[in-house]
Structure formats: C-alpha cells, structure tokens
Coordinates of C-alpha atoms in Angstrom, one line a residue:
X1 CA 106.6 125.0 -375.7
X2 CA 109.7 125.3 -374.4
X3 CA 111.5 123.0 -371.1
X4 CA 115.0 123.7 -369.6
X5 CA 116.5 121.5 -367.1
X6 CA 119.0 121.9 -363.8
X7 CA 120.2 120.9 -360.5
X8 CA 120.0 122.1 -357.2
X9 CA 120.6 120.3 -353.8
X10 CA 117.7 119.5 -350.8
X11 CA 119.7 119.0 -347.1
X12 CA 118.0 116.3 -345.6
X13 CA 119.6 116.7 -341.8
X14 CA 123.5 117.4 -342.7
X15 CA 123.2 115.2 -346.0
X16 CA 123.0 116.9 -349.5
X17 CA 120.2 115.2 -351.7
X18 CA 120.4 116.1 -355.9
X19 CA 117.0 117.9 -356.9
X20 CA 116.2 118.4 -360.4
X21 CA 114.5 121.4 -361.1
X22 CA 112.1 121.5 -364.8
X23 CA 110.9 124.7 -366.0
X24 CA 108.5 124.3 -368.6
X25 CA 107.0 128.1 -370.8
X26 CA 104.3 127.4 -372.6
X27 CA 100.9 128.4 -373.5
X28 CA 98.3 128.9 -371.3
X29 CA 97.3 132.0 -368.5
X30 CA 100.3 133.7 -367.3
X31 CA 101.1 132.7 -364.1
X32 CA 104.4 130.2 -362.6
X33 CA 103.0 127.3 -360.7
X34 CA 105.8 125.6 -358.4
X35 CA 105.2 121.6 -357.7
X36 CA 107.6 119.0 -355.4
X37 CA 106.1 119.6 -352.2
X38 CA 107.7 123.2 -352.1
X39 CA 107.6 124.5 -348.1
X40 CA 106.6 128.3 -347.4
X41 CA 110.1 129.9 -347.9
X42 CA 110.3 128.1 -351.2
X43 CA 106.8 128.6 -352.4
X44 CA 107.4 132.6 -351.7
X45 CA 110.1 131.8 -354.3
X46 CA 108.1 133.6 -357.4
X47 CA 108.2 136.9 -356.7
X48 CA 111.6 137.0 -355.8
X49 CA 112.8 135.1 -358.8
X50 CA 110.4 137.4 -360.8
X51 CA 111.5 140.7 -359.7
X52 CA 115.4 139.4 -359.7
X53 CA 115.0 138.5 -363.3
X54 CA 113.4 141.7 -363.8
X55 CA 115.6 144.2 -362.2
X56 CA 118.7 142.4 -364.0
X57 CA 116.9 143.5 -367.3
X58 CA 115.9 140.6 -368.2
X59 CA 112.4 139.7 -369.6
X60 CA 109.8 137.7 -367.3
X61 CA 107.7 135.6 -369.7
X62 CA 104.7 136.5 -370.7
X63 CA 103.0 132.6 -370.4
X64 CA 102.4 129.7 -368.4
X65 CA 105.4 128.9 -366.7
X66 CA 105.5 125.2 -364.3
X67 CA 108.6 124.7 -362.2
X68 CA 108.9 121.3 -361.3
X69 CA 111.4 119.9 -358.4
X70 CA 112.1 116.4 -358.4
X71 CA 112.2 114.1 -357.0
X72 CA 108.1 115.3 -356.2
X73 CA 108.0 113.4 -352.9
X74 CA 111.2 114.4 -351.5
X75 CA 110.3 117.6 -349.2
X76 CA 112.1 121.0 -349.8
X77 CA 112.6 123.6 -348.1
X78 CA 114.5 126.8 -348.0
X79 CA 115.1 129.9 -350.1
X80 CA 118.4 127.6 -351.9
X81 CA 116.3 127.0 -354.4
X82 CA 115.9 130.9 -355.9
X83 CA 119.0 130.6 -358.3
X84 CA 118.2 127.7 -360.0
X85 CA 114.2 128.1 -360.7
X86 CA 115.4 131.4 -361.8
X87 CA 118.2 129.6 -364.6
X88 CA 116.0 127.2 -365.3
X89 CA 112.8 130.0 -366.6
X90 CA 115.8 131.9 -368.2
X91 CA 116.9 128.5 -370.1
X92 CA 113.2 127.6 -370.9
X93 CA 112.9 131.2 -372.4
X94 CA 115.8 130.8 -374.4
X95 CA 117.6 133.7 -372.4
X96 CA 120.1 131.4 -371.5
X97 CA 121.5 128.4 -373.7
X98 CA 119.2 125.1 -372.5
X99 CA 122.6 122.8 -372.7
X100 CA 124.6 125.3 -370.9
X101 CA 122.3 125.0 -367.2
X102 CA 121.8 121.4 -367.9
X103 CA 125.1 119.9 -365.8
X104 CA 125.9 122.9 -363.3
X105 CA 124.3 122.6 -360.0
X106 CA 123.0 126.0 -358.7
X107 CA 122.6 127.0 -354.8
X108 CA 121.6 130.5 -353.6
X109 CA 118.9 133.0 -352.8
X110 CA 117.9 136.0 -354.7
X111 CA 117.3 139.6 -353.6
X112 CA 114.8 141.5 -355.3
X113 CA 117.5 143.5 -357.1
X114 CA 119.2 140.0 -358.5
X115 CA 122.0 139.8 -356.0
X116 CA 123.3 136.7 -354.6
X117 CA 122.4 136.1 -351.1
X118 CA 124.4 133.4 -349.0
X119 CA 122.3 130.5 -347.8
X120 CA 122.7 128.1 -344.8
X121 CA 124.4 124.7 -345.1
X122 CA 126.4 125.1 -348.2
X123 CA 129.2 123.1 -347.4
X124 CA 126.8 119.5 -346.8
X125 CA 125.0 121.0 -350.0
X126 CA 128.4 120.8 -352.1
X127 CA 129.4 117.5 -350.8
X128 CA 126.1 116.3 -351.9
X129 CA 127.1 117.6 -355.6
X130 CA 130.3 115.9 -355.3
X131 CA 128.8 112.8 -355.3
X132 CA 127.4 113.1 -359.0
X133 CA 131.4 113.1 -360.0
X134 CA 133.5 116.2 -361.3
X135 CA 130.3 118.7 -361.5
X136 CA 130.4 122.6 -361.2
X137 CA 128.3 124.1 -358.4
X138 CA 127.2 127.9 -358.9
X139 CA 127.2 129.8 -355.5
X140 CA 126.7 133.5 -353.9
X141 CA 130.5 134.8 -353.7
X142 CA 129.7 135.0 -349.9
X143 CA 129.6 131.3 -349.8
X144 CA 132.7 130.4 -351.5
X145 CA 135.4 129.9 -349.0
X146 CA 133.0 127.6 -347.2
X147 CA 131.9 125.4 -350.9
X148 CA 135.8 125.6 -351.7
X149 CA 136.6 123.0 -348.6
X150 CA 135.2 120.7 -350.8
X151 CA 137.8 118.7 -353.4
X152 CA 137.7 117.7 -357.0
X153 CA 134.7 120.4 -357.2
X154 CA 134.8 123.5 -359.4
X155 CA 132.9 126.0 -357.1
X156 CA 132.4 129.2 -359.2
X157 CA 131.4 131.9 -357.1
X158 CA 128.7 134.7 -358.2
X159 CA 127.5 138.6 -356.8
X160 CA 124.4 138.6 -358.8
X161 CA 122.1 137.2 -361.4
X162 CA 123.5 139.0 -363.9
X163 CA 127.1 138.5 -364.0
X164 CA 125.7 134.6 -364.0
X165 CA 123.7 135.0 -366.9
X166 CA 126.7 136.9 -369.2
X167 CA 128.9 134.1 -368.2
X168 CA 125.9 131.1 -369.2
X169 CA 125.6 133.1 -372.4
X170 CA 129.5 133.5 -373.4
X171 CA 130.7 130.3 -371.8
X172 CA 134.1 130.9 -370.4
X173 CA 135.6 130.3 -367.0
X174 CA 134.0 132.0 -364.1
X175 CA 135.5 134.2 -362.4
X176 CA 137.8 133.5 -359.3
X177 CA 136.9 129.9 -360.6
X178 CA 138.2 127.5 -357.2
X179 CA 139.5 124.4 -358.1
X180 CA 142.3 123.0 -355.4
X181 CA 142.0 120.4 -352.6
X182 CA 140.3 120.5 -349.3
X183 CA 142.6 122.8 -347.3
X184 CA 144.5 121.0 -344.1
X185 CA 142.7 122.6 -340.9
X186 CA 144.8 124.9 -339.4
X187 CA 146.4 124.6 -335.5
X188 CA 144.6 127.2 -333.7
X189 CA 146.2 130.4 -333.1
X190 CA 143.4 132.1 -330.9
X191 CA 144.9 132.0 -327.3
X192 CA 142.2 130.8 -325.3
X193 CA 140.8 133.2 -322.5
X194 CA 140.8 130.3 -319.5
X195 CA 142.9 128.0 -318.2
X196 CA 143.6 125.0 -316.3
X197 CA 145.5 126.5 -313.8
X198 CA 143.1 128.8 -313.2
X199 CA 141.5 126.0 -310.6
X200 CA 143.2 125.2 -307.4
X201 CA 142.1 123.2 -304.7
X202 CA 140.7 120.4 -307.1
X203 CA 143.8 118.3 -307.5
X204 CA 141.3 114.7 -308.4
X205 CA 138.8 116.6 -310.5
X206 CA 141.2 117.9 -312.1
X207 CA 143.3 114.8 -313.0
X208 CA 139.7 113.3 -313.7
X209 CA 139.7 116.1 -316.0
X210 CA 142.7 115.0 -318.3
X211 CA 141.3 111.5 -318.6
X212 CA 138.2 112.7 -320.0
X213 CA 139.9 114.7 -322.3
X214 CA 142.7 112.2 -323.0
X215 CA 139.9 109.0 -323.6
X216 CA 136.8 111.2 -324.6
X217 CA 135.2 110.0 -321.8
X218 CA 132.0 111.5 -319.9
X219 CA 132.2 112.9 -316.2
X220 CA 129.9 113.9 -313.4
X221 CA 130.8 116.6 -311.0
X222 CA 128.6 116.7 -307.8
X223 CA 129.1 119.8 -305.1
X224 CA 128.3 122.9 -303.6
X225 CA 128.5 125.8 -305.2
X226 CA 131.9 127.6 -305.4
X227 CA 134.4 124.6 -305.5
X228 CA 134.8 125.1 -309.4
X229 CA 133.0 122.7 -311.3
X230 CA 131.8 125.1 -314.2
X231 CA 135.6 126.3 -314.1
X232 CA 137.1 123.0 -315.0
X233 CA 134.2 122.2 -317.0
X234 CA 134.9 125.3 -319.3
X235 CA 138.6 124.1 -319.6
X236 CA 138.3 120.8 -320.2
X237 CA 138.4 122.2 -324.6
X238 CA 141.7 123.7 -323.7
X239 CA 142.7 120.2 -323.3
X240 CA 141.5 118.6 -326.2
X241 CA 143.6 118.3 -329.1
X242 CA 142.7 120.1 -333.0
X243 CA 140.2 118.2 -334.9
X244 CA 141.3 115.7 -337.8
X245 CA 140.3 117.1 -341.0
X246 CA 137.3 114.4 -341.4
X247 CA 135.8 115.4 -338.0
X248 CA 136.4 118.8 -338.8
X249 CA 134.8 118.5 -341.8
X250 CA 131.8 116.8 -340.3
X251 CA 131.0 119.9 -337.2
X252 CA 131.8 122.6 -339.6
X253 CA 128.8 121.0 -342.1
X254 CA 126.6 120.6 -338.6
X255 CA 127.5 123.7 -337.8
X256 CA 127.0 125.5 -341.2
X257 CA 123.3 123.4 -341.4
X258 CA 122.4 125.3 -338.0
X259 CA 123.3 128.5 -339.6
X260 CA 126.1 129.5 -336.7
X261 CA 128.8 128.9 -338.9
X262 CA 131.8 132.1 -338.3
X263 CA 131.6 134.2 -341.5
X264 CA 135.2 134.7 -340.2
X265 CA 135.5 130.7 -340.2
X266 CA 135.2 129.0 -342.9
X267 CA 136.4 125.6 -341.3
X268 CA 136.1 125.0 -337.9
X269 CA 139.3 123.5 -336.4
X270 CA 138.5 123.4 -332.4
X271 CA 135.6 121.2 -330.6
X272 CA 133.1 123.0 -329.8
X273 CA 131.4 123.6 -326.6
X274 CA 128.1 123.6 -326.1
X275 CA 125.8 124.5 -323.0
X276 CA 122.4 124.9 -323.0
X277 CA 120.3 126.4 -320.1
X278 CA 118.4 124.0 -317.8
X279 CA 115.2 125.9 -319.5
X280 CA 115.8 124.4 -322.8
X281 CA 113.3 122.2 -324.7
X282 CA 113.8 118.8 -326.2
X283 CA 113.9 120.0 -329.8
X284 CA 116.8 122.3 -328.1
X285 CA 118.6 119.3 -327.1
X286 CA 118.0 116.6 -329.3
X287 CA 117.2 118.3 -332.2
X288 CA 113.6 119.4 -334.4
X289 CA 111.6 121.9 -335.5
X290 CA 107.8 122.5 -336.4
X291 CA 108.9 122.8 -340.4
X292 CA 112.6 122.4 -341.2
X293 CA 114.4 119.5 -338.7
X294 CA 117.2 121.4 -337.0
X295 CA 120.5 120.1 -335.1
X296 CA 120.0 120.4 -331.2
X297 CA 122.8 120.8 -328.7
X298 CA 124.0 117.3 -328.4
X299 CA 124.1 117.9 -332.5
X300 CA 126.2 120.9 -331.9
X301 CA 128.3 119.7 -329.3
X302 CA 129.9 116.9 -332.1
X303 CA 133.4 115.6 -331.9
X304 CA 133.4 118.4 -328.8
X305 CA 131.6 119.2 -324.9
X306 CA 128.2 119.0 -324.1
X307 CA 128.3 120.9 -320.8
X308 CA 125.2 120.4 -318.4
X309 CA 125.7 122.7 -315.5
X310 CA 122.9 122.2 -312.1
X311 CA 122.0 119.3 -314.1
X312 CA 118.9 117.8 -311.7
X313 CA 117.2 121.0 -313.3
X314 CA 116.7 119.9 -316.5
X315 CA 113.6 118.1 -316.5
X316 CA 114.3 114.5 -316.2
X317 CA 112.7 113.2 -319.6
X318 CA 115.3 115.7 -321.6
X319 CA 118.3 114.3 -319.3
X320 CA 116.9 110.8 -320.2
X321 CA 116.9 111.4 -323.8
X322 CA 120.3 111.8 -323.9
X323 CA 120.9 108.0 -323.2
X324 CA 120.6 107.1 -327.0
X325 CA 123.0 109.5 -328.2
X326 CA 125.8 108.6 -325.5
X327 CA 125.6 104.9 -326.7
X328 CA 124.9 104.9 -330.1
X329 CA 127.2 108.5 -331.2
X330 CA 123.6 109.5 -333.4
X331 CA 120.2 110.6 -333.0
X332 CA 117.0 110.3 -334.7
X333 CA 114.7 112.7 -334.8
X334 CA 111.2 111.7 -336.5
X335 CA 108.3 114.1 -337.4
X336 CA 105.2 113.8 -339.4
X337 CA 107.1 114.9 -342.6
X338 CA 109.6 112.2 -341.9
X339 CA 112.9 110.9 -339.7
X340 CA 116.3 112.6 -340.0
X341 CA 119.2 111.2 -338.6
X342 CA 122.3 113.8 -336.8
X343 CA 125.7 112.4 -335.3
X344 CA 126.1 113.0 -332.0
X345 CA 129.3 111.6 -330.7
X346 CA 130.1 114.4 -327.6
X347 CA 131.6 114.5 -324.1
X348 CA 129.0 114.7 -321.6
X349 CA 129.9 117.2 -318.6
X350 CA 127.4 116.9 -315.6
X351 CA 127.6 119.6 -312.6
X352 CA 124.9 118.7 -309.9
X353 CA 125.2 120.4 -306.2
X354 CA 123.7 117.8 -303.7
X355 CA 120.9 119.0 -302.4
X356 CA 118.0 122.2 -303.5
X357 CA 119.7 124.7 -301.0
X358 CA 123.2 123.5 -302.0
X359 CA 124.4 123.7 -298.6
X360 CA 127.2 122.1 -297.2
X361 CA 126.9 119.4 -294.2
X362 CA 130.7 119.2 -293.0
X363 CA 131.6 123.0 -292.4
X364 CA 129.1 123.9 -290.1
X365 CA 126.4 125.3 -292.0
X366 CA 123.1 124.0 -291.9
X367 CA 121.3 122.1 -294.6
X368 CA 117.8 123.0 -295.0
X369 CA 116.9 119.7 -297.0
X370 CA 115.6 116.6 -295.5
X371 CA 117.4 113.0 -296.7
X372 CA 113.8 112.5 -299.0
X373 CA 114.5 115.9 -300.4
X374 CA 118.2 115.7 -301.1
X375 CA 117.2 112.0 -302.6
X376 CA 114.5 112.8 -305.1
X377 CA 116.8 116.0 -306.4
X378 CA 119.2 113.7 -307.1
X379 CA 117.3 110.8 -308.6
X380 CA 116.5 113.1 -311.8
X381 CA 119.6 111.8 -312.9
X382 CA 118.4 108.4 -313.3
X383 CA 120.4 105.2 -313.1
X384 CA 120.5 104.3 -316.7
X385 CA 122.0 107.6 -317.5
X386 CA 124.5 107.6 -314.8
X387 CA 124.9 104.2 -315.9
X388 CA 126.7 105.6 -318.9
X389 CA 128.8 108.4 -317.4
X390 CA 132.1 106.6 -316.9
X391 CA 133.4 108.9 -314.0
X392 CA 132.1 110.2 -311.4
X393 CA 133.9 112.8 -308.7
X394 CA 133.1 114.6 -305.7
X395 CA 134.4 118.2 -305.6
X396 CA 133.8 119.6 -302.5
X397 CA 135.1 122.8 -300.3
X398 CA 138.4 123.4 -299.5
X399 CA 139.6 125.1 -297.0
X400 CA 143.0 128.4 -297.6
X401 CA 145.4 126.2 -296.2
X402 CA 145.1 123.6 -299.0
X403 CA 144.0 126.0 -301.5
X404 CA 147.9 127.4 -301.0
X405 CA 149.5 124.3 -301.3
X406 CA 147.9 123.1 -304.6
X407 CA 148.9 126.0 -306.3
X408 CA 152.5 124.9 -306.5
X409 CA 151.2 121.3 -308.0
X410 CA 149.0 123.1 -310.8
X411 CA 149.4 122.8 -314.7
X412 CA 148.6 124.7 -317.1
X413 CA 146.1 123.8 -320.3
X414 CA 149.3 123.8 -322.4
X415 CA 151.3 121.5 -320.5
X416 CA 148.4 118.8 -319.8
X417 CA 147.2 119.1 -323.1
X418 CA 150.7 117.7 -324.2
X419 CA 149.9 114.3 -322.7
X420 CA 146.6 114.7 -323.8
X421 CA 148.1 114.6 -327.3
X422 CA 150.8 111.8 -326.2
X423 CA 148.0 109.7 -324.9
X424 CA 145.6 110.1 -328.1
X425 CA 148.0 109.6 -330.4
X426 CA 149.0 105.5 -328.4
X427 CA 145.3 105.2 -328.2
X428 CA 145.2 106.3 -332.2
X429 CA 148.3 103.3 -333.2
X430 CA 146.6 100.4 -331.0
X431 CA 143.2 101.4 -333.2
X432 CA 144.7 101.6 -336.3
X433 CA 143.1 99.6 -338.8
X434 CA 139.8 99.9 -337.0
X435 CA 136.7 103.2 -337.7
X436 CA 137.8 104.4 -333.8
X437 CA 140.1 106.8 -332.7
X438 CA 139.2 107.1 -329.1
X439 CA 138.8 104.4 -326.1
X440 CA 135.1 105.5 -325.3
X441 CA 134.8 104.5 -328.9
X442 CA 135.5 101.1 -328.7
X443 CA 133.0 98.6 -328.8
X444 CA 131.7 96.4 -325.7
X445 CA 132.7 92.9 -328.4
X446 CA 136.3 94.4 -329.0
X447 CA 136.4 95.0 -325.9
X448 CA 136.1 91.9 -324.3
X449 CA 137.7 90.4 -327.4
X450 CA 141.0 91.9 -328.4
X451 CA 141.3 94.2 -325.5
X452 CA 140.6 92.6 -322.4
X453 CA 143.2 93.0 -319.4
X454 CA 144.7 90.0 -317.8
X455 CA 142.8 88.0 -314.9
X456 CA 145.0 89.6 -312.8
X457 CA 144.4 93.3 -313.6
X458 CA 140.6 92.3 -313.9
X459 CA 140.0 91.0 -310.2
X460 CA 138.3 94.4 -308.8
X461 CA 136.1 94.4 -311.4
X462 CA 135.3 90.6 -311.5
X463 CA 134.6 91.3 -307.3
X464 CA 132.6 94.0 -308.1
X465 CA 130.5 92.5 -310.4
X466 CA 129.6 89.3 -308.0
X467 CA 128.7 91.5 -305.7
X468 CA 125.8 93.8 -307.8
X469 CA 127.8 97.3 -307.5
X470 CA 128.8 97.0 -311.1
X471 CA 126.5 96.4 -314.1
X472 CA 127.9 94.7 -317.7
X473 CA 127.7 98.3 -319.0
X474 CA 129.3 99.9 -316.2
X475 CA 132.0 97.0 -316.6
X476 CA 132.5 98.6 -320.0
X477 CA 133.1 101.9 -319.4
X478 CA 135.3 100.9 -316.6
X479 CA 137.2 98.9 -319.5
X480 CA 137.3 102.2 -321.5
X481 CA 139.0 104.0 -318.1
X482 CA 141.5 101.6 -318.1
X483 CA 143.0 101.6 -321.2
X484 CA 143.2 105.3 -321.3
X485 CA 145.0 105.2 -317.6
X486 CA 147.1 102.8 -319.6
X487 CA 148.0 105.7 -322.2
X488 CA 148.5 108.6 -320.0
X489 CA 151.2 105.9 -318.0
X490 CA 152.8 105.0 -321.1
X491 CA 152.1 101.7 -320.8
X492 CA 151.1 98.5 -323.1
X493 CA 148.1 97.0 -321.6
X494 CA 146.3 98.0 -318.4
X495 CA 147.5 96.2 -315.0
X496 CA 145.5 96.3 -311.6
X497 CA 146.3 99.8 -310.4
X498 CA 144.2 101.2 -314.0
X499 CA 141.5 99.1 -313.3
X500 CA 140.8 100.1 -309.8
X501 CA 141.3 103.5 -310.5
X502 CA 139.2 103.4 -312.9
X503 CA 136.5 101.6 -311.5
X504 CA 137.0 104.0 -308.2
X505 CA 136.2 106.4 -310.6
X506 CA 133.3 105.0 -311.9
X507 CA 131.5 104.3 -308.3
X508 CA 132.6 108.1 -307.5
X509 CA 135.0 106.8 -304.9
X510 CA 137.6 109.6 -305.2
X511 CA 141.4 108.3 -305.4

C-alpha cells in the first residue's frame, strides 16, 4: 500500500482555503473512490484524471485507488481539483517521487488529452497559498500572468501533464519559473468612449456628479425621460480616479472568482461599472447560486458604480436588500451548504422618472397618472433606502435656449476628474492613520467625534433635525457631504455654506 500527499486550494467566496488531497493505491477491486464532500464537477473528476494520465503515457493503476480531500467537511467544488488528484495517484504509484508533490500546491483542470486547462479564481486561490509562507503553486500556463500578481510566490506555469511530470521526476526549475513582486497597476491608457461634456443642460446634476465621485458618495436622479440621467450616470467612472493597488487587487480576485476576468487583463486598474436590468433576480444582485455561491452585482460593482436605471422597476424587496450592503460595505449570503461573506463597498446610482407614463406636468403635456398612482411608483424606493442615498437631484427638461448657454460652462471628464483627484488625495491626508480613504467611509462615532463642524456651520442641520425633516442617519450622510464640499473648496474644515449645500442635497432641494 502505497499514500502520496498534496495541496490544492477550495475558494470559499473570494477567500482561498488549503485542501489536502491523500491518494491512497492499494489492494482491493479496481476502482478510485473520491471522499470530502466532492460537488458534481469534482466528482466527474475520475475520468478526466484517468484518461489525462493515460493519454500522457502514463500508467493508470491497476488497484484500489481512495482520493481523499481534507479537510472532509469543508465543501468543494470545481474542476481545480483535476491536477492535484491526478499528482497525488501518480506519487502514490511511485510515478512521481512522494516527497517531491508533498509541499507544491497544484491548481488546474485536465483535458482528456493531459493539457492544462485555465480555471476560475486563481488569483484568490494563490493568495490563499501564500499564506502557508514561501510555497510553489503549479498552474495551467494560461493562468500565470494572473497567479504572478501575487508576491513572495513562485508560480510555475505548465501546458500539460506531462511536461509537469518530467519536471517532478528530474527536479529542476520550471520553466518560465515567476518569482518578482506584485506589479504596480498601471494608469489606464484606454481612452474612454463618453464624456462629461457630452451632457448639457444639467449644470446641478452634473456638479452633484463630481461630489459623488470626489466623496464616493450615492445619488438619486429623478426625471423624465430624455434630460440625461443614464448619460451622466455612465460618466460618472470617467471621473473616478485609478484604483490603489490593494483595491485593485481585491475587484480583480472578485472579478476573476465570477469568471469575467479580461484574458487581455490580468489586473484590473479601473472601477468597474455595473448595471443590471430591472428583470434581475436577488441571487443577481446580492449574490448566490443553487450549488457554487457566486458574486452578484453589488459584488461586482466593488470599489466602483452600481448603476440602477428606472429604478421603481426593480421589485421593491431586491432594491431593499441593498440597505445592508450600503451600510455595512459587505454582504452575506447564507444557503443550506453554508454562509459566505462578499465585499461590497460601491456607489449606488438611482435613475427614477416620476410617474408610470413619465410624462412631464410643466411643459404642457398631459400626465396620464393620478397623485395615488405617481405616489405608490415612487414609494418602491422605500424610506430606509432613500434614507441612505446621501444626494438627491431633480433633472428635469430644458428648454434650446438654455441648452446653448451651458455648453460654454461644460467640462470635460479630464478636467473634473483633476479635482476629483485633488479632492481625494485632502480627503486621503486628513484619514491617514485610519482603514478609510474616502468620506462616505467614515464612521457615524468619528464622525461626531474628531470630525464634527463648528456650532456655527452645524445650525441647518441642528434646525432640521428639531423639526423631523432629518433623521440621525441622514444627519450623517449630510456630515459625509460636507466634508467633501470642504475638499473640492480647498478648505480645512466645513463652514455653513457645505453644510447647507449638503443638506439641500440630501432633501433633493436643488442649489
């Protein structure tokens, strides 16, 4: 009897779990029994591990062969898993030296013919390994620009199961062996295909617009059709600065996990955008799946824009589930084979029209929609969640006349963007020292703590308060508003004319 040890790595959400995976060839009828709560995928894993092995000329044993993945109550799923049942049978055979599989970790899928397949989520999958210390992780060569992000990790990079196996059984370096540092994200070069300028006629949503971006705050746009709130809502990424390399790190292992990662890509250096279809289901959203737990949107949309265009179509308990996510930055999504927890820190970006027909009152066109109509449509977004959207704007019609004399007062992404940058970076040296980076990051204790505004500058909001139009929360984001007003001013602390303009924006009293 003979037993071989190795590793692999189980994702658990975006987080890399060590598996150990035991082959045991002994006596007994032929056959190769898989245990560790193996799902379908990985279960189908013996015939492709036993027609890799034998198409690479190597012999299948002719015995009882057990492959065991532990930890046994830890689910697994995935095809991952082929490579390293496959070394494992080879070591317990003795194809392969037993010593020489022991420490490696191995991550990949195999074809029938032995080649290397890539597999989904490799870059969480290798930061799991990297835990364990200076290991070596074994990967398809399709994989290895996005394994080699990872530092202080030897990621050797394979085409097949044979060219593995020769190198097990001489014991040299690898070839194209990658050992360097995680490389610094790049500035993107990709000209994007919209702009700010682009929208005229919207000078407020537009300046709402740069202090989203600037703070990472949320906004609602409510309207009728036509006056451009998809357009500025697609913008609002040309705004937004590059990601660090940590966030960067953290949607590009999201993003890989969902399987959309850019072969082209390796690293993904841009926030993403993100916007679903009001016919999406809550596993779309939040996240899930019947087998394997998936990312959802507000997943997807990390560290970027979660767009939500005619929002009141959603159905209201999928808009409503988005109230833990905007508070907490995470979600938690819990099945019967157990709970797995995303991040989710995202802009939100509501568009509503005001009514079903979406027709306007003022220009002399006729509304088909009763006040009780026009109510209800509206009260889909309900008041907890608009409770945490910290601005609010009205973008109605405008008529040629003013349409031709905003044009001259327009920006373009570029040049906004700029004091996006200069804002973020104030906002980035008053935080230092702390885990934020933004203002909407900033808890309501620190808040009211080491960043509360004077008396002075804090009178609206004090009024406001007394008299019921603005709740604690809604005093907080209002707080948030403020200091990044204060930012895009230059200034050092916020004085009355940030606070009322931010609480104007907050009640959706355009200024």
């Amino acid at each position: 009897m003979a037993v071989a040890r190795t590793r692999s790595v189980a994702l658990v959400g975006v987080k890399g779990r060590s598996v150990e995976v035991e082959a045991d060839v002994g006596n007994g009828l032929a056959g190769i029994h898989l245990i560790g709560l193996p799902d379908t995928a990985l279960s189908e894993a013996r015939e492709r591990v036993r027609s890799a092995m034998v198409n690479s000329h190597y012999p299948w044993p002719d015995a009882r062969i057990t492959v065991s993945l532990f930890p046994a109550s830890l689910p697994k799923r995935g095809s991952q898993f082929d490579l390293a049942i496959a070394i494992a049978i080879l070591g317990a055979a003795g194809v392969v030296p037993a010593d020489r599989v022991a420490e490696p970790f191995f991550l990949g899928e195999l074809g029938l013919d032995g080649r290397l397949r890539p597999v989904r989520g490799v870059l969480p999958s290798v930061l799991g390994a990297a835990e364990h210390g200076d290991v070596t992780v074994v990967i398809p060569a399709a994989n290895s620009a996005e394994a080699a992000l990872v530092p202080d990790v030897k990621v050797a990079p394979f085409a097949d199961l044979r060219q593995l196996v020769e190198w097990l059984r001489r014991g040299d370096d690898p070839p194209e062996l990658y050992i360097h540092d995680i490389p610094e994200p790049q500035p993107s070069t990709i000209q994007p295909t919209v702009d700010l300028s682009d929208v005229a006629g919207q000078p407020v949503a537009r300046r709402a617009l740069e202090i989203c971006a600037a703070g990472g705050h949320n906004i609602w746009m409510l309207g009728p059709p036509g006056t451009g709130k998809t357009l500025l809502a697609e913008r609002l990424p040309t705004l937004l600065p590059d990601l660090e390399l940590d966030h960067a790190l953290e949607v590009t292992a999201i993003h890989s996990v969902a399987g959309i990662l850019p072969a082209s890509s390796p690293m993904l250096s841009r926030p993403p955008f993100v916007s679903p279809h009001h016919t999406a289901t809550a596993a779309a959203i939040v996240g899930g799946g019947s087998t394997a737990i998936r990312p959802g949107a507000v997943s997807l949309a990390h560290r970027g824009v979660l767009f939500m265009d005619e929002a009141p179509e959603f159905p209201r308990h999928i808009l409503d589930s988005l109230r833990q996510p905007l508070e907490t930055g995470r979600v938690t999504v819990s099945r019967s084979s157990g709970s797995v927890t995303f991040p989710a820190r995202f802009m939100l970006v509501l568009a509503a029209n005001p009514c079903p027909c979406a027709q306007p009152q003022d220009q002399g066109e006729n509304c088909q929609c009763s006040p009780t109509m026009r109510r209800r449509y509206l009260a889909r977004l309900s008041g907890p969640l608009l409770d945490r959207i910290d601005m609010k704007v009205t973008v109605a019609r405008t008529s040629r006349r003013e349409l031709m004399a905003d044009r001259q007062f327009v920006e373009p992404s570029k040049t906004v963007a700029q004091r996006v940058l200069a804002a973020r970076e104030r906002a980035a040296k008053r935080l230092a020292g702390t885990a934020w980076r933004t203002n909407a990051e900033i808890p309501s204790a620190a808040l009211h703590a080491d960043y509360r505004p004077s008396e002075a500058a804090m009178k609206c909001m004090t009024t406001a308060l007394d008299a019921g139009t603005l709740s604690a929360r809604g005093l907080d984001r209002v707080l948030r508003v403020a200091w990044t007003l204060t930012d895009l001013a230059g200034k050092s602390h916020p004085e009355y004319a940030e606070t009322s303009t931010a609480l104007a924006l907050w009640l959706g009293v355009n200024t």
